[in-house]
Short mmCIF file of C-alpha atoms in Angstrom, two decimals:
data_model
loop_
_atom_site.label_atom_id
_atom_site.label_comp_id
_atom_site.label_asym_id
_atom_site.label_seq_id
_atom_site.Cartn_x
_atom_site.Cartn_y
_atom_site.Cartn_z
CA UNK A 12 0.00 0.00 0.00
CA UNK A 13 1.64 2.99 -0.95
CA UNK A 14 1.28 6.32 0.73
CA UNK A 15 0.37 9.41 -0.96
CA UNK A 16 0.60 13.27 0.60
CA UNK A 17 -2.12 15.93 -1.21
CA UNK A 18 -0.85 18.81 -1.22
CA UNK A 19 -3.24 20.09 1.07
CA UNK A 20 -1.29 17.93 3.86
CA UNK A 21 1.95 18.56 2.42
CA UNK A 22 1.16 22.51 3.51
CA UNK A 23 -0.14 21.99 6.93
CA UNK A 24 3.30 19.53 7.59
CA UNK A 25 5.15 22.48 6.91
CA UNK A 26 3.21 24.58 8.69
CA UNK A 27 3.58 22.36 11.98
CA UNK A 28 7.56 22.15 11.29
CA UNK A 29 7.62 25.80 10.97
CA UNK A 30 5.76 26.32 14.24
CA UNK A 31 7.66 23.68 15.75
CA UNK A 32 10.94 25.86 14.92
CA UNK A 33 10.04 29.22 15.36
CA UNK A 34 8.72 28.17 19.31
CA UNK A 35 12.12 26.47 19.90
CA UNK A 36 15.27 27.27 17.29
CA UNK A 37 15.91 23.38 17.95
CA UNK A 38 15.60 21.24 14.68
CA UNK A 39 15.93 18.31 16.84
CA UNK A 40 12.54 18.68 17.92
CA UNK A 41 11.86 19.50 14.28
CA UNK A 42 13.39 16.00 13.51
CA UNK A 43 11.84 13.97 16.56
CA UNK A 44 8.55 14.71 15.15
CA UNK A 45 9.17 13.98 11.51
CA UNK A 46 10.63 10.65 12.72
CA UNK A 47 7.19 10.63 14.94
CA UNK A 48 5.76 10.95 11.65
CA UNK A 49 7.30 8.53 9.67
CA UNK A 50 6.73 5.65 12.37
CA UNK A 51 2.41 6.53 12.01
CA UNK A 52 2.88 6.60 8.41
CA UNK A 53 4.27 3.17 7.87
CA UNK A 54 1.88 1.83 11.10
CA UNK A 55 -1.13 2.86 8.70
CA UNK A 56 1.02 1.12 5.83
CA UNK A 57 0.49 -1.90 7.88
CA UNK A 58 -2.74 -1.39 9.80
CA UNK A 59 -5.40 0.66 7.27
CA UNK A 60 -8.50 -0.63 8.68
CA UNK A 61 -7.16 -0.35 12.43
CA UNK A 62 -9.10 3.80 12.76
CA UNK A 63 -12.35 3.44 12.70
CA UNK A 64 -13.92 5.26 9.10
CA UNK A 65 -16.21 8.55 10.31
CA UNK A 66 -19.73 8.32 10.01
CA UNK A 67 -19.93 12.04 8.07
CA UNK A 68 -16.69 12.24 6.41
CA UNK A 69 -15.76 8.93 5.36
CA UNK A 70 -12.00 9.70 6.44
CA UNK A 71 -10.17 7.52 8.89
CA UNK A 72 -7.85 9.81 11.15
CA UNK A 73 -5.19 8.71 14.04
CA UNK A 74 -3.42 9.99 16.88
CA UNK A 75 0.49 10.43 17.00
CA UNK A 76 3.31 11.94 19.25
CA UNK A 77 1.96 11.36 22.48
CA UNK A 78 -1.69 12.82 21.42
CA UNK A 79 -0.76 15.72 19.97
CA UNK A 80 -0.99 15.41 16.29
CA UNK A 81 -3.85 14.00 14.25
CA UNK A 82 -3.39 13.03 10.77
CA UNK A 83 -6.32 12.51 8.69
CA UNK A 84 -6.89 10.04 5.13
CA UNK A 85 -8.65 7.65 3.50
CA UNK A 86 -7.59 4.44 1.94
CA UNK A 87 -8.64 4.09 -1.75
CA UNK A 88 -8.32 0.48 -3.22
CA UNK A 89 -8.46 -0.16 -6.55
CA UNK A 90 -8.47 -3.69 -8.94
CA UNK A 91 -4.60 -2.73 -9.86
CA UNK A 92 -3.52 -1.23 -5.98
CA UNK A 93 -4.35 0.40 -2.70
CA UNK A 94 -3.32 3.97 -1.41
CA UNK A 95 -3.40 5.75 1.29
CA UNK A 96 -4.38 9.32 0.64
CA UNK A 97 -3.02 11.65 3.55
CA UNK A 98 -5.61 14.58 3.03
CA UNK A 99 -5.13 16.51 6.68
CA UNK A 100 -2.61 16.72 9.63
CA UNK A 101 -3.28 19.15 12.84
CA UNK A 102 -1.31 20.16 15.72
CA UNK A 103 -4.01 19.26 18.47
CA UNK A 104 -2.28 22.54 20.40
CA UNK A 105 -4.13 24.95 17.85
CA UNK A 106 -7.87 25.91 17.79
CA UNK A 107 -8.41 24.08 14.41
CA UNK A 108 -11.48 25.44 13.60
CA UNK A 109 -11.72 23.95 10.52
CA UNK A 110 -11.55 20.24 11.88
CA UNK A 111 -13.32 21.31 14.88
CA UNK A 112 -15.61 24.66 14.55
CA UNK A 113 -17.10 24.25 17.75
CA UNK A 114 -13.65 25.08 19.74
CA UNK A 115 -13.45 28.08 21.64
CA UNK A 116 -10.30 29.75 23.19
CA UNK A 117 -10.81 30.42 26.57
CA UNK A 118 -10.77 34.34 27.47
CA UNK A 119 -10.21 35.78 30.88
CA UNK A 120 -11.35 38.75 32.68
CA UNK A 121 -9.25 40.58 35.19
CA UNK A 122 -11.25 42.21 38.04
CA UNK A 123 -9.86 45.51 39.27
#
């Protein structure tokens, strides 16, 4: 089963990397989660059917790097081959409104 990125995914990666290194200046942590990456990749190489398909969407999504990043796809099998089609990854940190547009941040008062 091979693995293909949409471009759509391919710009929200590089968003995450970027935020990744703009919070720290450490491309190790830059590299720890690409290699976090790479390991859910080839897990839903092996294990397509393991996430559940959505109800609404009909995308499959799972869970990497301790919770914090969610990567989204669907599997598309064909007479000839199966793919994976990566269509969505989010940093669980941000509001993702898009994913999620009931989220909220939180805002505070100060009483004087």
């Amino acid at each position: 089963m091979k693995i293909i990125l949409t471009e759509a995914y391919e710009r929200a990666l590089e968003q995450i990397e970027d935020f990744i290194f703009s919070g720290s200046h450490d491309i190790e942590l830059v590299e720890r989660f690409l290699h976090d990456h790479d390991l859910a990749l080839q897990f839903l190489r092996d294990n397509p059917d393991t996430p559940a398909v959505h109800p609404v969407t009909g995308d499959q999504s799972w869970v990497f790097g301790e919770g914090r990043y969610r990567i989204f796809f669907r599997v598309v099998i064909n007479r000839q081959s199966g793919a994976i089609y990566m269509v969505h990854i989010i940093d669980n940190r941000a509001a993702n409104l898009s994913v999620y547009p009931g989220n909220s941040l939180p805002t505070y008062e100060i009483d004087e």
